[in-house]
Coordinates of C-alpha atoms and ligand atoms in Angstrom, one line a residue:
M1 CA 13.4 20.4 1.6
T2 CA 13.2 21.3 5.2
M3 CA 13.7 18.4 7.6
A4 CA 12.6 19.9 10.8
G5 CA 15.0 20.0 13.6
R6 CA 17.6 17.5 12.0
D7 CA 21.3 18.1 12.0
T8 CA 22.2 14.5 11.0
P9 CA 21.2 12.6 7.6
L10 CA 17.9 11.1 7.7
K11 CA 18.4 7.1 7.8
V12 CA 15.8 5.3 5.8
G13 CA 15.5 1.6 6.0
L14 CA 13.9 -0.1 3.0
I15 CA 12.6 -3.7 3.0
G16 CA 12.4 -5.1 -0.7
F17 CA 14.2 -4.1 -3.7
G18 CA 11.8 -5.1 -6.5
A19 CA 9.7 -2.6 -8.6
I20 CA 8.7 -0.4 -5.8
G21 CA 12.0 -0.7 -3.8
R22 CA 14.1 0.3 -6.7
S23 CA 11.9 3.2 -7.5
V24 CA 11.9 4.4 -3.8
A25 CA 15.7 4.2 -3.8
A26 CA 15.9 6.3 -6.8
L27 CA 13.4 8.9 -5.5
L28 CA 14.9 9.5 -2.1
P29 CA 16.9 12.6 -1.9
A30 CA 20.8 12.1 -2.1
S31 CA 21.1 13.5 1.5
V32 CA 19.3 10.5 2.9
A33 CA 21.3 7.5 4.2
L34 CA 19.7 4.2 2.9
G35 CA 19.8 0.7 4.3
V36 CA 18.2 -2.0 2.1
L37 CA 17.0 -5.3 3.4
T38 CA 17.0 -7.7 0.4
R39 CA 17.0 -11.6 0.1
S40 CA 20.2 -11.4 -1.9
A41 CA 22.4 -8.2 -2.2
P42 CA 21.6 -6.9 -5.7
A43 CA 24.4 -5.3 -7.8
D44 CA 22.4 -2.3 -8.6
L45 CA 22.0 -0.8 -5.0
P46 CA 22.7 2.9 -5.1
V47 CA 26.2 4.0 -4.3
G48 CA 26.6 4.4 -0.5
A49 CA 23.5 2.3 0.3
E50 CA 24.1 -0.5 3.0
A51 CA 22.8 -4.0 2.2
L52 CA 21.2 -5.5 5.2
A53 CA 20.8 -9.3 5.4
D54 CA 17.9 -9.7 7.8
A55 CA 15.6 -7.9 10.2
D56 CA 18.2 -8.0 13.0
A57 CA 20.7 -6.3 10.8
L58 CA 18.1 -3.6 9.8
L59 CA 17.3 -2.8 13.5
A60 CA 21.1 -2.7 14.4
W61 CA 21.6 -0.3 11.6
G62 CA 19.3 2.1 13.4
P63 CA 17.1 3.6 10.8
D64 CA 14.9 6.7 11.6
V65 CA 12.1 5.2 9.6
V66 CA 11.5 1.9 7.6
I67 CA 9.7 1.7 4.2
E68 CA 8.2 -1.8 3.6
A69 CA 7.9 -2.5 -0.1
A70 CA 8.3 -6.4 -0.3
S71 CA 5.3 -8.6 0.4
A72 CA 2.5 -9.2 2.9
E73 CA 4.6 -11.8 4.6
A74 CA 7.7 -9.7 4.8
F75 CA 5.4 -7.0 6.4
A76 CA 4.0 -9.4 9.1
Q77 CA 7.6 -10.6 9.8
T78 CA 9.4 -7.2 10.2
A79 CA 6.9 -4.4 10.9
P80 CA 6.0 -5.6 14.4
A81 CA 9.7 -5.7 15.4
C82 CA 10.5 -2.2 14.0
L83 CA 7.5 -0.6 15.6
G84 CA 8.5 -2.5 18.8
Q85 CA 11.8 -0.6 18.6
G86 CA 10.0 2.7 18.4
I87 CA 10.6 3.0 14.6
D88 CA 7.9 4.2 12.4
V89 CA 7.0 2.1 9.3
V90 CA 5.6 3.2 6.0
A91 CA 3.9 0.2 4.4
A92 CA 3.2 -0.9 0.9
S93 CA 1.8 -4.3 1.6
V94 CA -1.3 -2.8 3.3
G95 CA -3.4 -5.9 2.3
A96 CA -1.6 -7.8 5.2
L97 CA -3.6 -5.8 7.6
Q98 CA -6.8 -7.9 6.5
D99 CA -5.5 -10.1 9.2
S100 CA -7.4 -8.6 12.3
A101 CA -5.1 -10.3 14.7
L102 CA -2.0 -8.8 13.0
L103 CA -3.7 -5.2 13.0
D104 CA -4.7 -5.5 16.6
R105 CA -1.1 -6.6 17.5
I106 CA 0.3 -3.7 15.6
L107 CA -1.9 -1.2 17.3
A108 CA -1.0 -2.5 20.6
I109 CA 2.7 -2.2 19.9
C110 CA 2.4 1.3 18.7
S111 CA 0.3 2.5 21.8
E112 CA 3.1 0.9 24.0
T113 CA 6.1 2.3 22.1
G114 CA 4.7 5.5 20.5
S115 CA 5.7 4.4 17.0
R116 CA 3.4 4.9 14.1
L117 CA 2.3 2.7 11.2
V118 CA 2.0 4.9 8.3
V119 CA -0.6 3.7 5.6
P120 CA 0.1 6.0 2.6
A121 CA -2.4 6.5 -0.3
G122 CA -0.4 4.2 -2.5
A123 CA -2.1 3.5 -5.9
V124 CA -5.1 5.7 -4.8
G125 CA -5.7 9.0 -3.1
G126 CA -8.1 11.3 -1.3
L127 CA -7.6 9.5 2.1
D128 CA -7.9 12.8 4.0
H129 CA -11.3 13.4 2.4
I130 CA -12.5 9.9 2.9
A131 CA -11.6 10.0 6.7
A132 CA -13.2 13.4 7.1
A133 CA -16.5 12.3 5.5
A134 CA -16.4 9.1 7.5
L135 CA -16.7 11.1 10.6
H136 CA -20.4 11.5 9.7
P137 CA -22.1 8.2 10.7
E138 CA -24.2 8.1 7.5
T139 CA -21.3 8.3 5.0
T140 CA -20.8 5.4 2.9
V141 CA -17.9 4.6 0.6
T142 CA -17.8 2.3 -2.5
Y143 CA -14.5 1.1 -4.1
V144 CA -14.4 -0.5 -7.5
S145 CA -11.2 -2.1 -8.8
R146 CA -11.4 -2.4 -12.6
K147 CA -8.8 -4.2 -14.5
P148 CA -8.5 -5.6 -18.0
P149 CA -9.5 -9.2 -18.2
A150 CA -5.9 -10.2 -18.8
A151 CA -4.9 -9.2 -15.2
W152 CA -7.6 -11.8 -14.0
S153 CA -7.0 -14.6 -16.7
A154 CA -6.5 -17.3 -14.1
E155 CA -9.5 -16.4 -12.1
L156 CA -11.8 -16.0 -15.1
E157 CA -10.8 -19.2 -16.4
A158 CA -11.5 -21.0 -13.0
M159 CA -14.9 -19.3 -13.1
G160 CA -15.5 -20.3 -16.7
Q161 CA -15.9 -16.7 -17.5
T162 CA -13.1 -16.0 -20.0
E163 CA -15.3 -15.7 -23.0
A164 CA -17.8 -13.5 -21.1
A165 CA -15.1 -11.2 -19.9
S166 CA -14.0 -10.5 -23.5
R167 CA -17.5 -9.2 -24.3
G168 CA -18.4 -7.3 -21.2
E169 CA -17.6 -6.7 -17.5
V170 CA -17.4 -9.7 -15.1
S171 CA -17.8 -9.1 -11.5
L172 CA -15.2 -11.3 -9.6
Y173 CA -16.0 -10.1 -6.0
E174 CA -18.4 -8.0 -4.2
G175 CA -18.5 -7.5 -0.5
N176 CA -16.1 -6.2 2.2
A177 CA -12.5 -4.9 2.1
R178 CA -11.1 -7.5 4.5
E179 CA -12.3 -10.4 2.6
A180 CA -11.4 -8.9 -0.8
A181 CA -7.8 -8.3 0.4
A182 CA -7.8 -11.9 1.8
R183 CA -8.8 -13.3 -1.6
Y184 CA -6.6 -11.2 -3.7
P185 CA -3.6 -10.0 -1.5
R186 CA -1.5 -8.6 -4.2
N187 CA -4.4 -6.8 -5.9
L188 CA -6.5 -5.4 -3.1
N189 CA -4.1 -3.2 -1.1
A190 CA -6.1 -0.1 -2.2
G191 CA -9.3 -1.5 -0.8
L192 CA -7.8 -2.0 2.5
T193 CA -6.1 1.4 2.4
I194 CA -9.6 2.9 1.8
A195 CA -11.3 0.8 4.6
L196 CA -8.6 1.7 7.0
A197 CA -9.2 5.5 6.3
A198 CA -13.1 5.1 6.4
G199 CA -13.7 2.2 8.8
F200 CA -14.2 -1.2 7.8
D201 CA -18.1 -1.3 8.2
R202 CA -18.4 1.7 5.8
V203 CA -16.7 0.4 2.7
R204 CA -18.2 -1.9 0.0
V205 CA -15.8 -3.3 -2.5
R206 CA -16.3 -4.6 -6.1
V207 CA -13.7 -6.2 -8.1
V208 CA -14.3 -6.2 -11.8
A209 CA -12.7 -7.7 -15.1
D210 CA -13.6 -5.1 -17.7
P211 CA -12.6 -5.3 -21.4
A212 CA -13.3 -1.6 -21.8
V213 CA -10.4 -0.5 -19.6
A214 CA -6.8 -0.6 -20.9
R215 CA -5.2 0.2 -17.5
N216 CA -5.8 -0.7 -13.8
T217 CA -8.5 1.7 -12.5
H218 CA -9.8 2.5 -9.1
E219 CA -13.0 4.2 -8.5
I220 CA -14.0 5.6 -5.2
V221 CA -17.5 7.0 -4.4
V222 CA -18.0 8.7 -1.0
S223 CA -21.7 9.6 -0.4
G224 CA -23.8 10.8 2.5
P225 CA -25.4 13.9 4.1
L226 CA -22.1 15.9 3.5
G227 CA -22.3 15.4 -0.3
T228 CA -21.2 13.0 -3.0
S229 CA -17.6 12.8 -4.2
T230 CA -16.3 10.6 -7.1
M231 CA -12.5 9.8 -7.5
S232 CA -11.1 7.8 -10.3
F233 CA -7.5 6.9 -10.6
C234 CA -6.1 5.3 -13.9
N235 CA -2.5 4.5 -13.2
M236 CA 0.5 3.7 -15.4
P237 CA 2.0 0.4 -14.5
D238 CA 5.6 0.2 -13.2
P239 CA 7.8 -0.7 -16.1
S240 CA 9.4 -3.6 -14.1
N241 CA 6.2 -5.0 -12.6
P242 CA 3.0 -4.3 -14.5
K243 CA 0.8 -5.3 -11.5
T244 CA 2.2 -2.5 -9.5
S245 CA 1.2 1.1 -10.3
A246 CA 4.2 3.4 -10.8
I247 CA 2.7 6.1 -8.6
T248 CA 3.0 3.7 -5.5
A249 CA 6.7 4.4 -4.9
Y250 CA 6.1 8.2 -5.2
S251 CA 3.4 7.9 -2.6
L252 CA 5.7 6.0 -0.2
V253 CA 8.5 8.5 -0.6
A254 CA 6.2 11.5 -0.2
A255 CA 4.6 10.0 2.9
T256 CA 8.0 9.2 4.4
L257 CA 9.6 12.6 3.8
R258 CA 6.5 14.4 5.1
R259 CA 6.9 13.0 8.5
F260 CA 10.1 15.0 8.9
E261 CA 9.0 18.2 7.4
A262 CA 7.9 21.2 9.4
L263 CA 4.7 21.7 7.3
Q264 CA 2.2 18.9 8.1
Ligands
NAD1 N1 -0.3 0.2 -1.4 C1 -0.4 0.0 -2.6 O1 -1.2 0.8 -3.2 C2 0.3 -1.1 -3.5 C3 0.5 -0.9 -4.8 C4 1.1 -1.8 -5.6 C5 1.9 -2.8 -4.8 N2 1.7 -3.0 -3.4 C6 2.4 -3.9 -2.7 O2 3.8 -3.6 -2.5 C7 4.6 -4.8 -2.4 C8 5.8 -4.7 -3.3 O3 5.3 -4.5 -4.6 P1 6.4 -4.7 -5.9 O4 5.6 -4.3 -7.1 O5 7.6 -3.8 -5.5 O6 6.9 -6.2 -5.8 P2 8.1 -6.9 -6.5 O7 7.6 -8.4 -6.6 O8 8.5 -6.3 -7.9 O9 9.1 -6.7 -5.5 C9 9.2 -7.2 -4.1 C10 10.5 -7.5 -3.7 O10 10.5 -7.9 -2.3 C11 11.4 -8.9 -2.1 N3 11.1 -9.6 -0.9 C12 9.9 -10.2 -0.7 N4 9.9 -10.8 0.7 C13 11.1 -10.4 1.2 C14 11.6 -10.4 2.4 N5 10.9 -11.2 3.4 N6 12.7 -9.8 2.8 C15 13.5 -9.1 1.7 N7 12.8 -8.9 0.6 C16 11.7 -9.6 0.3 C17 11.2 -9.8 -3.4 O11 12.3 -10.7 -3.4 C18 11.2 -8.7 -4.5 O12 12.5 -8.3 -5.0 C19 3.7 -5.9 -2.7 O13 3.2 -6.6 -1.4 C20 2.5 -5.4 -3.4 O14 1.2 -6.0 -3.1 C21 1.0 -1.9 -2.8

C-alpha cells in the first residue's frame, strides 16, 4: 500500500475496543502504530499497541488520525478536542451529529484548524453517488431501515404491536434523519450518514420492523431528473455485537487508509 510521502509509520488512535474497535485493530496493516483509548486496558490488545487512559493521553501520544468506534457520548467528548489539535477523526458514531449544536461546533473547529471529520459509509454505501445526485435541486432520497421484529422487541411491545409485527411489517418511524437518529441513536447512524451526504432537507427516513427480513437491511432510493437509483445493503452482523454490521469496521479502515494514499 502506498502511503503518500510518509517515511515514518502511520500513528492511528482508536477510541473504543468493542465489536468495531477490535475488528479495526485486526484489519489495520502491521506497519501502523496503534494507540487504543479504552475504559479499562483489555488483555487482548494487539502486540505493540499502546493502551491510552483518557483523551489527554490520546492527544499526548500524537496520532496522525483518530478512529472513533465507541459511542455517541465518546464521540461528543473526544472528537472536538482531536479536531481542535488538527487531528482528523474518522467516526463510527455518526448518529451523534443529529445534535445540530455539536455539528456546528465541529464544523467551526475544522474550519479554524484545517482538520477534517470523516464520515465513512459504515453499514451502507454509495455516498459519492448520493452527494453527486444531490447537487441537483430536485433530487430526493428515501432511506428505509428494515430489521427483523426481534431487533425492535422493546419498541414494538411499548407500541402494543408485537403481534402485528409477527404477521407483517410495522412502521416505527417516518420522518427526517435528525429525529430518527435522536430517537434511535444506536440504530440510525446510517440515516444520518446519508443525510450528511445529501443534505438534511432531501432525505426521508422510514424505520420498519419486518418479519420478512432475516438480517438488517438498508434500502436507499435516489430519484430526480438525473435518474433513479436503488441501493440495498443486507449485512452480516458482527459476531460479537449483532446490532453492528461486520462491514462497518472495514469501512472505517478503508476510509482511514485512503486519506494517506496517493490515489484519491
Ligand atoms: N456508522 C455506522 O454505520 C455504524 C454501524 C454500527 C455501529 N455504529 C456505531 O459505532 C459505535 C461502536 O459500535 P460497536 O458495535 O463497536 O459497539 P460496542 O458496544 O461493541 O463497543 C463499544 C466500545 O466502546 C467503549 N466505550 C464507550 N464509551 C467509551 C469512552 N468514552 N471511552 C472509551 N471507550 C468507550 C465501550 O466500553 C465498548 O467496549 C456505536 O456508537 C454504534 O452506534 C456505527
